[in-house]
XYZ file of C-alpha atoms in Angstrom:
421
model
C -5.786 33.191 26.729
C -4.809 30.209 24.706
C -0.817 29.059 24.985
C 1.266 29.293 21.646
C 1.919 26.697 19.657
C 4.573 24.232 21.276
C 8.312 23.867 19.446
C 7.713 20.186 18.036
C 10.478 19.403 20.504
C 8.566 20.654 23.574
C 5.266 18.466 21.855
C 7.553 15.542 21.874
C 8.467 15.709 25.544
C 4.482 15.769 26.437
C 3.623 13.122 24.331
C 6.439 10.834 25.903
C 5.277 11.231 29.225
C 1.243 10.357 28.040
C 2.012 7.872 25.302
C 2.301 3.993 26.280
C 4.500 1.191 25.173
C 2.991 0.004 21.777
C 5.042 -3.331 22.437
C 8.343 -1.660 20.830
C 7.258 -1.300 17.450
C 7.943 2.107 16.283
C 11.634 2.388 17.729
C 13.514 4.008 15.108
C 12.662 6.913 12.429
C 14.788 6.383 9.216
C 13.682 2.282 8.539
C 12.624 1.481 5.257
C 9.298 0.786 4.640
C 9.680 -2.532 4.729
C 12.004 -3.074 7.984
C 11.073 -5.305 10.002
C 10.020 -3.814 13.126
C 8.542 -6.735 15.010
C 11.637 -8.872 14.799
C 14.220 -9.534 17.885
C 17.433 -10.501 18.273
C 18.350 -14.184 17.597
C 18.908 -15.982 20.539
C 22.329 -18.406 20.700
C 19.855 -20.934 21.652
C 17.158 -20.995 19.545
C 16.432 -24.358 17.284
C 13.404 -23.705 16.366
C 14.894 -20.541 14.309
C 17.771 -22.549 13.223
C 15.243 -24.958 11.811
C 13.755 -23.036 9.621
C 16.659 -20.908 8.776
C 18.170 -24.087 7.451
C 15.061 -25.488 5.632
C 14.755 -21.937 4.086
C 18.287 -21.998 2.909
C 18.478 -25.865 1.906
C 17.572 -26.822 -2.134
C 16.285 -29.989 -0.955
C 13.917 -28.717 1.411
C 9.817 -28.536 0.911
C 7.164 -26.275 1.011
C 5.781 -28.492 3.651
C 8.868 -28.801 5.700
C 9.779 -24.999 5.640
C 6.079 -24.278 6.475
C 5.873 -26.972 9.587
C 9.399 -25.046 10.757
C 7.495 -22.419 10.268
C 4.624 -22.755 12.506
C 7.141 -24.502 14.782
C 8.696 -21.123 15.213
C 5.833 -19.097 15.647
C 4.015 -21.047 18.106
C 5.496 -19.160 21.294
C 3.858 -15.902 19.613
C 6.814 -14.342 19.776
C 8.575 -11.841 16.698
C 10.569 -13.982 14.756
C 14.509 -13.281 15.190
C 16.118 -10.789 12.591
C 18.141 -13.283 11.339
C 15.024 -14.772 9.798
C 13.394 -11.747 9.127
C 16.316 -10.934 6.890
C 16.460 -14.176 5.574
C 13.251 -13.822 4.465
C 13.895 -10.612 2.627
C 17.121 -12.119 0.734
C 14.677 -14.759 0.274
C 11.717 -13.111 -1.548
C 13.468 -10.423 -3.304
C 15.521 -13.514 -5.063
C 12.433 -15.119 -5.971
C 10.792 -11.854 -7.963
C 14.431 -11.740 -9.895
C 13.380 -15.323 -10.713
C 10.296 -14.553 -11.919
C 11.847 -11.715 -13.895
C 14.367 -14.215 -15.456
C 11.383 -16.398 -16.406
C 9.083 -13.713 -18.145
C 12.757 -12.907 -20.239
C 13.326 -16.164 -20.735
C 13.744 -17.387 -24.796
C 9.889 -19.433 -24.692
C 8.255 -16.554 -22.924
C 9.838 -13.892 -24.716
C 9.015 -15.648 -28.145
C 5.096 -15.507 -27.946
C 5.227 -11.950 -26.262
C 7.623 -10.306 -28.665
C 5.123 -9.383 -30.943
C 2.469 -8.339 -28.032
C 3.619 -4.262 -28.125
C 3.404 -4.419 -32.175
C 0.100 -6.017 -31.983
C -1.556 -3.576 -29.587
C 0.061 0.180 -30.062
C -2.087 0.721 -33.344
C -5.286 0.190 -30.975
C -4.769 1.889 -28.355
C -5.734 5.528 -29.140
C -8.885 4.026 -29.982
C -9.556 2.419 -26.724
C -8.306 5.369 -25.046
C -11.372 7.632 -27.241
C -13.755 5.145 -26.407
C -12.989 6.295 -22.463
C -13.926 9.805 -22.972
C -16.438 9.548 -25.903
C -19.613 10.786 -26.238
C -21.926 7.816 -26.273
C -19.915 5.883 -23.859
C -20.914 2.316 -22.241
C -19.760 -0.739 -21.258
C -20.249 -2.296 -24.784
C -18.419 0.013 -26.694
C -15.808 -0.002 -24.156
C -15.422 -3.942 -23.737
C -15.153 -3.944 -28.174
C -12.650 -1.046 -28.040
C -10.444 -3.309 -25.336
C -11.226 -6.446 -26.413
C -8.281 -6.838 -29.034
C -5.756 -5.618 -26.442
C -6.713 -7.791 -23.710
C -6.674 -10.855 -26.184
C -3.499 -9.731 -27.113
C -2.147 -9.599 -23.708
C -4.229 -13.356 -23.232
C -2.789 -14.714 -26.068
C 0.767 -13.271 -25.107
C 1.142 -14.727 -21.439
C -0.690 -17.787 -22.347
C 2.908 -19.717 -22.822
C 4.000 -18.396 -19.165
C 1.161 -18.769 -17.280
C 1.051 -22.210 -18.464
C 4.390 -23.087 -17.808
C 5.409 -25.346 -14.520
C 8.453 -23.231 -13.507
C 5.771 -20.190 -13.535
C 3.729 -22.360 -11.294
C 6.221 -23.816 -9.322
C 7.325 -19.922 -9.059
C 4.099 -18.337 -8.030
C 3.169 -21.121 -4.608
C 7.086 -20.088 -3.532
C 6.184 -16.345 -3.783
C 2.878 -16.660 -2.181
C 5.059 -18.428 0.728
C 7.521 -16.203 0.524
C 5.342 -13.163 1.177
C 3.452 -15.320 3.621
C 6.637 -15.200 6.249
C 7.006 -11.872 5.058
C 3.762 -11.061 6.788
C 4.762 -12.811 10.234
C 8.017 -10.949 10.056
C 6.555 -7.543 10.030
C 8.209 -6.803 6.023
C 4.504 -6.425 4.880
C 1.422 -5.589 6.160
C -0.549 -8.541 4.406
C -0.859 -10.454 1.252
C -3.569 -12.270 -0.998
C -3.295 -14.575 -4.188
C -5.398 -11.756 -5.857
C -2.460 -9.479 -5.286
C -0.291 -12.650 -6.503
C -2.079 -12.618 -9.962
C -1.984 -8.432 -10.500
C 1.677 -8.532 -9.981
C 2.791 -11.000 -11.774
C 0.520 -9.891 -14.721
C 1.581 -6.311 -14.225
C 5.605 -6.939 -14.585
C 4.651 -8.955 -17.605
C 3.061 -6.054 -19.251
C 5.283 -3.652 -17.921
C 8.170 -6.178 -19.852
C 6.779 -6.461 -22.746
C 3.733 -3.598 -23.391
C 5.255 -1.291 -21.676
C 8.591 0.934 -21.356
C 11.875 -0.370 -20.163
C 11.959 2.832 -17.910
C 8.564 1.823 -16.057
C 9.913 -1.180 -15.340
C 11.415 0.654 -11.683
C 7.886 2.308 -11.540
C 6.470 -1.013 -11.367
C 9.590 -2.639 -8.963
C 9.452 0.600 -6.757
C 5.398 0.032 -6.062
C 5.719 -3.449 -5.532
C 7.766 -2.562 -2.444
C 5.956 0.626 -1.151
C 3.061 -1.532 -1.450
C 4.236 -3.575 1.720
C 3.185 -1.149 3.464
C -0.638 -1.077 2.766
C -3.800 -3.471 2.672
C -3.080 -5.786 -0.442
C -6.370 -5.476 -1.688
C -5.609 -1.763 -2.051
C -2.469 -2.840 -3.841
C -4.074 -4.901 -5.881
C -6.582 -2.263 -7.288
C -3.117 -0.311 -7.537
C -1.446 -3.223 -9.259
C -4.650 -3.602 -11.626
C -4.984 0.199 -12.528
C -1.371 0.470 -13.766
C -1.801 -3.064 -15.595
C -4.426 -1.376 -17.146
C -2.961 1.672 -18.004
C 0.067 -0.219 -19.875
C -2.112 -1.576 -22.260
C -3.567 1.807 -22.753
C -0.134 2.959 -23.798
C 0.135 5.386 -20.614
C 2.644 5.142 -18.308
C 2.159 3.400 -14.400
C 1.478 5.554 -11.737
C 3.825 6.003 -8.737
C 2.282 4.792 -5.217
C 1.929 8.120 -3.106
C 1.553 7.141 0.120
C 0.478 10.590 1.092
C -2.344 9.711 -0.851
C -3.070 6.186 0.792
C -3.373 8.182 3.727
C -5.632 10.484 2.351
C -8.020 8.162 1.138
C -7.994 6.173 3.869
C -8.961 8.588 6.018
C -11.581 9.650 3.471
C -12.968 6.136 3.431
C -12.615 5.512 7.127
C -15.044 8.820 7.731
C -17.713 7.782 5.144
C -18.030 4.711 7.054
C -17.652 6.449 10.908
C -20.363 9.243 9.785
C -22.498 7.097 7.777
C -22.459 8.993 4.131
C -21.353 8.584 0.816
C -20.084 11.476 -1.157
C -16.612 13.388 -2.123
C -17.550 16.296 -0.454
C -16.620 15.748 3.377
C -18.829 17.307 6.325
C -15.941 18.286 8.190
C -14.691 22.208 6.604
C -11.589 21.421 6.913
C -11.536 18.415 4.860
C -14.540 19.494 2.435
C -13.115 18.582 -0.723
C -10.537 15.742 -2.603
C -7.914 18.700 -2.469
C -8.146 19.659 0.934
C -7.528 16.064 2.114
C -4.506 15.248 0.049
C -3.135 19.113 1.073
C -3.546 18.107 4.830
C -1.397 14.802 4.240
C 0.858 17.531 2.523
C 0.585 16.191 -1.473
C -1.769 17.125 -3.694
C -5.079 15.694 -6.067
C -6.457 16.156 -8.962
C -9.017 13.474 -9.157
C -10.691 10.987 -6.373
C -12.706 7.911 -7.165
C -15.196 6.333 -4.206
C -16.698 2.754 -4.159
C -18.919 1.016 -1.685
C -19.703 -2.495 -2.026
C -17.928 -6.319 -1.653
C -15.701 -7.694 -3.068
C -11.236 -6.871 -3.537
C -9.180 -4.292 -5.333
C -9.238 -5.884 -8.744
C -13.353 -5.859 -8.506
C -13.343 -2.150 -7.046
C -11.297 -1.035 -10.354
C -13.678 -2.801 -12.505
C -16.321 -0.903 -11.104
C -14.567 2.304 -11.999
C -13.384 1.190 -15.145
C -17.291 1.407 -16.181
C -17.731 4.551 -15.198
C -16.748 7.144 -17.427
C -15.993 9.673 -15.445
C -14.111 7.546 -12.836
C -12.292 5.704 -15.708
C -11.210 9.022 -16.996
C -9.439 10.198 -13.590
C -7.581 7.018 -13.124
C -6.111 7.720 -16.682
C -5.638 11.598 -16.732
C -4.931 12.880 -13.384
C -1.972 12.671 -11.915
C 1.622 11.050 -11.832
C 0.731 9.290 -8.731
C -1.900 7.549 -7.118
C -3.249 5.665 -3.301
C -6.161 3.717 -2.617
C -7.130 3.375 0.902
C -10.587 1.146 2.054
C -12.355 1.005 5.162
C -14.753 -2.156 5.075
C -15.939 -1.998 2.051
C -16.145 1.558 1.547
C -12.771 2.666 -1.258
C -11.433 5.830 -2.089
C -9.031 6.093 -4.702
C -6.946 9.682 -5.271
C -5.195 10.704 -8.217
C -2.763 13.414 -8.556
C 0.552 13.601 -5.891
C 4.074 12.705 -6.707
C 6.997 9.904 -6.340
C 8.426 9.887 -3.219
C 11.683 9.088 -2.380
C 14.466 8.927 0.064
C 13.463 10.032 3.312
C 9.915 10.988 2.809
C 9.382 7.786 1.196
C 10.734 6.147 4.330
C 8.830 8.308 6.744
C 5.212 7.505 5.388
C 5.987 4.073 4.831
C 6.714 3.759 8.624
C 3.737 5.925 9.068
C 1.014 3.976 6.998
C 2.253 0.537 8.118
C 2.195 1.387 11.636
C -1.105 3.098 11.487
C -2.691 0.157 9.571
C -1.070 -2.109 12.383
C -2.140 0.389 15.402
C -6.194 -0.092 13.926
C -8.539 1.024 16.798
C -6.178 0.403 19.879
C -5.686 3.974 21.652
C -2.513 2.919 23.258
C -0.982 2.018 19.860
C -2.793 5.406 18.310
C -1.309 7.355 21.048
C 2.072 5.396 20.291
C 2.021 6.472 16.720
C 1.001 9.719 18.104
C 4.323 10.479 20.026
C 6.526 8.691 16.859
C 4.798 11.299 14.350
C 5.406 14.149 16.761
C 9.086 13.021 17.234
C 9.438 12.655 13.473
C 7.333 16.200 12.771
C 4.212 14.797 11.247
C 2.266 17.431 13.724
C -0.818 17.060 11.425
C -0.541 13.234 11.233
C -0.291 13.438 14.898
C -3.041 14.954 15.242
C -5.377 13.148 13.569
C -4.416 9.968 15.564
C -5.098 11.849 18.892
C -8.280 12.102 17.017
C -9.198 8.985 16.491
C -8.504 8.010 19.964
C -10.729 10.424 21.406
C -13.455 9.255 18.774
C -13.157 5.793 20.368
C -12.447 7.066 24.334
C -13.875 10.592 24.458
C -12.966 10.378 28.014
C -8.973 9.722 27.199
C -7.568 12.180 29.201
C -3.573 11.461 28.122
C -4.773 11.700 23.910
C -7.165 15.516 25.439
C -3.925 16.694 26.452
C -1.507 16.296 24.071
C -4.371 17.657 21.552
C -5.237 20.582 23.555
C -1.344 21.813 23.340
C -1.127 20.772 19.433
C -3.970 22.656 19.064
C -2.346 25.651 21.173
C -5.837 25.296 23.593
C -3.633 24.505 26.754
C -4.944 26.567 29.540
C -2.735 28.975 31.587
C -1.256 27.884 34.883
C -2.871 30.158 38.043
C 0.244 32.223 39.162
C-alpha cells in the first residue's frame, strides 16, 4: 500500500540528504526579492572592490572608469562582495528618485500639465473602440491616436532633455551591476524605455495612488526576464492612457505562465487548453501556483515584450482581457512562445518575498537538475510542496533516470513503497 503523505518537515529531511550544493544560492527564506544572493563577504584585502566602490561613490568619476573597475572586479568570476552589492542598490534606487525629480521638475511638468485634461474626454471612446462590434486595427489606431499624440507631444520636452539622457545611460549602468550582483535577474534598454515612459504617465495621466503600483512592479520585476517586464511595463503604460488603473505584478502568475509557455514549447502545441488534466485550463494553472485567473493571452513568434503586447493589443479579444480581467497580472515566455495571465492579486509581505526568491531562483536554476533539485529542497523547506514538485518534475523530464529527484517525488506523491519487515 502506498505511504501517507510526509509532514513537510519529514519531506525536508529527504530532500536534504538527495539535493546538491547549488553553489550557496538559496541560503536563507525571508530575503527580499531583490537580495542579493550571489554576493560574499568583502575581503580586508580586496582593491579591486575598493576600486570600484570608490569610483561608484566619487562625483568625478566616469562611466568608463566605473565600468573598467568594473570588469576589473569581475574578472576572477567570483560574486561581487556585499559591500558592493549594496552599494549598488543605494546606488540605483537614488538614481530612479532622480529621474522622478526630473519628470516633476518646473520644464517637464509645464508641457505635461495639461496631458490628463487633454486625454480624459477620449478615453471612453478608445476604450468602446476595444470591445466594439466592427473592430480592427484602423478604427482602433484613430480611436488612440489623439491619446498617444498627447502623451508624444507631452514627454517630448523630457525625452529631449540632456539631464534625461545623461539620466537614462547611468540607469542602464546601474541596473547593469545590478545584474552581476544577483539584485536582478536581467535587464534590456527596451525595458529602459517602458519604464521610464510608464512613471511618466503614471505622473502625469495617471493617479497619484498608482504611482506605488507602478514603484512596487518596478522592483518585483527584478525578479523575472525583462522582456516579460517590459510587456508588463507596456500593458500598464497602456492602460493609463486608457484611464484604468496599472495592474499589480503577481508573481504567482509569472509562474503560471511560465510554466504554461515552457510546456507549449516541451510538447510541441499551441493552445490554452493544456494536455495534462490537471492543468487543462487558464484556471487550473494559476489555482496550482495557489492565485487565481480570469483571462490568459498566448503569443508565439520573435521579437520582445513591447512587440508581444502589440500583438495582443490587435486582437480584440486579447486586448479586452488585458483591460478587464483582473487586478493583477504575469507574463512568463519560453523562447518565443508568451503567455500572459490576468486575474490574481497584490502580494505583499512575506508571500511577496517567498515567490520572488522562488521565480528568481528558478529562472537562475534553468535546466541544471542539481540547481532544480536545489530549489527543490528550498521550496520544501519553505512549504511550496506543489512548487516542489513541479521542479522534481522537470528534472526527471531532462534525467528520467535521476534517481535522487524519483525519490523525493515518489514520497511527495505519497508512492513510497513499504519497507519488508
Amino acid at each position: 500500500m502506498n505511504a501517507p503523505m510526509p509532514h513537510p518537515r519529514r519531506l525536508l529531511h529527504l530532500l536534504s540528504l538527495v539535493a546538491v550544493c547549488a553553489h550557496g544560492a538559496l541560503a536563507g527564506a525571508t530575503l527580499p526579492p531583490d537580495f542579493p544572493t550571489r554576493s560574499r563577504p568583502a575581503r580586508p584585502d580586496d582593491p579591486a572592490a575598493a576600486a570600484f566602490l570608490g569610483a561608484l561613490a566619487s562625483s568625478a568619476s566616469t562611466a568608463e572608469a566605473r565600468r573598467a573597475a568594473w570588469e576589473t572586479l569581475s574578472a576572477s568570476g567570483s560574486p561581487p562582495p556585499r559591500a558592493v552589492a549594496k552599494a549598488v542598490a543605494q546606488a540605483r534606487e537614488r538614481a530612479w528618485k532622480q529621474l522622478d525629480e526630473l519628470i516633476r521638475s518646473r520644464t517637464v511638468r509645464q508641457a505635461a500639465a495639461g496631458l490628463h485634461k487633454t486625454i480624459a474626454p477620449k478615453q471612453a471612446a478608445a476604450r468602446g473602440a476595444v470591445g466594439a462590434s466592427g473592430f480592427s486595427k484602423e478604427k482602433l489606431d484613430r480611436a488612440m491616436a489623439p491619446l498617444e499624440q498627447a502623451l508624444d507631444d507631452a514627454i517630448g520636452p523630457l525625452r529631449q532633455a540632456e539631464a534625461f539622457q545623461a539620466l537614462r545611460a547611468r540607469i542602464a549602468e546601474l541596473e547593469g551591476y545590478a545584474v552581476g550582483c544577483g539584485l536582478r535577474f536581467g535587464w534590456s534598454d527596451e525595458l529602459l524605455e517602458a519604464l521610464c515612459t510608464l512613471r511618466f504617465v503614471a505622473r502625469y495621466a495617471g493617479k497619484p495612488s498608482w504611482l506605488e503600483t507602478v514603484d512596487g512592479n518596478r522592483r518585483l520585476g527584478a525578479c523575472i526576464d525583462p522582456g516579460e517586464h517590459a510587456c508588463i511595463a507596456r500593458l500598464n503604460w497602456h492602460r493609463i492612457l486608457l484611464g484604468l488603473a496599472p495592474v499589480h505584478v503577481d508573481l504567482r502568475l509569472v509562474v503560471a505562465a511560465k510554466k504554461h509557455s515552457e510546456e507549449m514549447v516541451a510538447k510541441r502545441y499551441f493552445s490554452h487548453e493544456s494536455p495534462t488534466p490537471a492543468l487543462k485550463g487558464f484556471g487550473a494553472r494559476a489555482a496550482r501556483e495557489h492565485t487565481g485567473a480570469r483571462g490568459e493571452c498566448i503569443a508565439a513568434g520573435g521579437g520582445g515584450g513591447a512587440a508581444t503586447f502589440r500583438m495582443w493589443y490587435y486582437s480584440q479579444g486579447h486586448h479586452k482581457i488585458m483591460i478587464g480581467a483582473g487586478p493583477a497580472v504575469g507574463v512568463g515566455r519560453c523562447r518565443n512562445t508568451w503567455t500572459l495571465m490576468m486575474g490574481g492579486s497584490r502580494m505583499r509581505g512575506a508571500t511577496a518575498s517567498k515567490m520572488g526568491r522562488y521565480v528568481r531562483d528558478r529562472y537562475r536554476a534553468a535546466d541544471d537538475p542539481a540547481r532544480l533539485l536545489a530549489l527543490a529542497k528550498w521550496c520544501a523547506d519553505n512549504r511550496l510542496i506543489t512548487q516542489a514538485q513541479d521542479e522534481l518534475l522537470r528534472i526527471l523530464e531532462l534525467e528520467p533516470d535521476n534517481q535522487p529527484a524519483k525519490k523525493a517525488l515518489d514520497r511527495i506523491r505519497g508512492r513510497a513503497k513499504p519497507r519488508n519487515h
